[in-house]
Amino acid sequence: MTKYYISTFGCQMNVHDSEKMSGILKAEGYIEADSLRDADLVIFNTCSIRQKAEQKFFSELGRLKELKKRKPGLTIAVAGCIAQQEGKNILKRVPYVDHVMGPQNIHMVRDILKSNINTIAIDDNPLIADTELPVERKDEVRAWINIMYGCNNFCSYCIVPYTRGRERSRPSAAILHEIKGLAERGYGEVTLLGQNVNSYADDISFPELLKAVDKIEGIRRVRFVTSHPKDLSDDLILAIRDSEKVCEHIHLPLQSGSTKILSLMNRKYGYDDYIGKVDKLRKEIPGIAITSDIIAGFPDETVEDHRMTIKALHDIQFDGIFAFHYSVRAGTRAAVMEGQVEDHIKLSRLNEIFEVQNDISERKNKALLNSVQEILLEMPDEKNPKKMSGRTQTNKIVSVYFDKENATLKSGDLINVSIIKANRHSLEGIVKP
Ligand code: SAM
Ligand code: SF4
């Protein structure tokens, strides 16, 4: 029996694509190998969002050269965004790779792997949203569900619209059917997934989809990522407010506090528009957690622009951020812009961003000390049987400690926890008696 191993890099979209490839292979009778060295077939599901992710993949691929020499029957496939971008160049650069398939072609994984000749599958797939694939899920409590594919926004720094193609929404009936099936299998939390979920457009709008998911019996929590600020409508804010299970958390990437930089980034909103949306969210949903993405050192970013981003962090008080220094991506508009910022400046700005936000995140977490939070239990701790991890509604990670009397608690339980310790990026608590 053929053993496969999938090595996944990058975002949740890639993690979920890997779950689909795994679903297809298992349905074909393949079995999952415990490690890469034990596999007859290795798939790298790659990410090209930043240069660092790309370098990490190529160095891991390099390590397979010896293994392939010793095990000539080993099949190596490269999937994901680097596959889409590089196409047949990967075979030229790394001749021991057998197959290349972009993110729009993972449905063909079975046929590609059976082929005796090198395959390059990087065509646009207009049917991606209408193709239902089996999914082999890794998590037993939380499930991710694609509601749309691709992106039309062409932010000037971003490679995604080139690697994942045009925006295509999945039919709402298929999404709801999948989530009902997950509820029957005991999943407690679903996350609706897309590059820009709030531009979802099928027979119903995204706020209507959220309301429909909210009604599905058995599901306890509903989340969604990622939202683009330009498409955050009043209807969506009200749908979050009025739904029972939609969590009070939104990931709303700001990218920069300077309207000049936002315009160069082609984000289609200014800083004041963004603040207006944050105010509305907090007015309608007072406890909502807001997290964000920030890019440091975009072309033409002056010290003043950077100071505006620092001021934005102080003013908005995000619950958490992902921050990156700008990474040049060949083929994007920003790659050829004037005023590229030197690496050491990008890094020092990024460090300042982290320092400022770390204090804010810590202060926000400390404000939760002694409060009672509803936690969905996820993972038991392998080393400590009296500890499990879970999350608050607002998506903060909590280590939950319990005594013998709570020994019947298990993954998927929704429990009340008293917060006894607040760290910078996590909380600790005990089960409320
Ligand atoms: N569609 C989502 C959005 O708009 O937020 C996710 C896109 S991407 C996977 C996640 C984040 O990566 C972006 O929000 C941006 O901050 C960052 N990013 C994308 N391209 C980048 C680049 N060239 N350099 C640095 N960061 C980048
Ligand atoms: Fe990239 Fe912008 Fe699309 Fe997000 S919205 S995937 S940052 S182009």
Short mmCIF file of N, CA and C in Angstrom, two decimals, residues 256-274 305 308-309:
data_model
loop_
_atom_site.label_atom_id
_atom_site.label_comp_id
_atom_site.label_asym_id
_atom_site.label_seq_id
_atom_site.Cartn_x
_atom_site.Cartn_y
_atom_site.Cartn_z
N SER A 256 -1.41 49.48 7.31
CA SER A 256 -0.62 50.68 7.61
C SER A 256 -1.54 51.75 8.20
N GLY A 257 -0.96 52.62 9.04
CA GLY A 257 -1.75 53.71 9.60
C GLY A 257 -1.69 54.97 8.73
N SER A 258 -0.97 54.89 7.61
CA SER A 258 -0.84 56.05 6.73
C SER A 258 -1.73 55.90 5.50
N THR A 259 -2.60 56.88 5.28
CA THR A 259 -3.51 56.80 4.13
C THR A 259 -2.73 56.84 2.81
N LYS A 260 -1.60 57.55 2.82
CA LYS A 260 -0.77 57.59 1.60
C LYS A 260 -0.27 56.18 1.27
N ILE A 261 0.22 55.47 2.29
CA ILE A 261 0.72 54.11 2.06
C ILE A 261 -0.44 53.17 1.69
N LEU A 262 -1.58 53.34 2.35
CA LEU A 262 -2.74 52.47 2.02
C LEU A 262 -3.12 52.64 0.56
N SER A 263 -3.01 53.88 0.06
CA SER A 263 -3.34 54.12 -1.33
C SER A 263 -2.31 53.45 -2.25
N LEU A 264 -1.02 53.57 -1.90
CA LEU A 264 0.01 52.89 -2.69
C LEU A 264 -0.16 51.37 -2.65
N MET A 265 -0.71 50.90 -1.54
CA MET A 265 -0.95 49.45 -1.40
C MET A 265 -2.19 49.00 -2.16
N ASN A 266 -2.96 49.97 -2.68
CA ASN A 266 -4.23 49.68 -3.37
C ASN A 266 -5.24 49.00 -2.45
N ARG A 267 -5.32 49.48 -1.19
CA ARG A 267 -6.23 48.86 -0.24
C ARG A 267 -7.67 49.38 -0.38
N LYS A 268 -7.85 50.50 -1.05
CA LYS A 268 -9.19 51.04 -1.34
C LYS A 268 -9.94 51.54 -0.10
N TYR A 269 -9.20 51.86 0.98
CA TYR A 269 -9.77 52.58 2.12
C TYR A 269 -8.67 53.46 2.68
N GLY A 270 -9.07 54.53 3.37
CA GLY A 270 -8.09 55.38 4.05
C GLY A 270 -8.13 55.06 5.54
N TYR A 271 -7.19 55.66 6.28
CA TYR A 271 -7.14 55.37 7.72
C TYR A 271 -8.44 55.79 8.40
N ASP A 272 -9.02 56.95 7.98
CA ASP A 272 -10.26 57.41 8.62
C ASP A 272 -11.41 56.43 8.37
N ASP A 273 -11.45 55.87 7.15
CA ASP A 273 -12.51 54.87 6.87
C ASP A 273 -12.37 53.70 7.83
N TYR A 274 -11.12 53.27 8.02
CA TYR A 274 -10.87 52.11 8.88
C TYR A 274 -11.33 52.41 10.31
N ASP A 305 5.24 58.21 8.01
CA ASP A 305 4.24 57.17 7.74
C ASP A 305 4.32 56.08 8.82
N MET A 308 2.73 57.08 11.93
CA MET A 308 1.26 56.99 11.85
C MET A 308 0.80 55.57 12.19
N THR A 309 1.58 54.58 11.75
CA THR A 309 1.22 53.19 12.08
C THR A 309 1.34 52.95 13.58
#
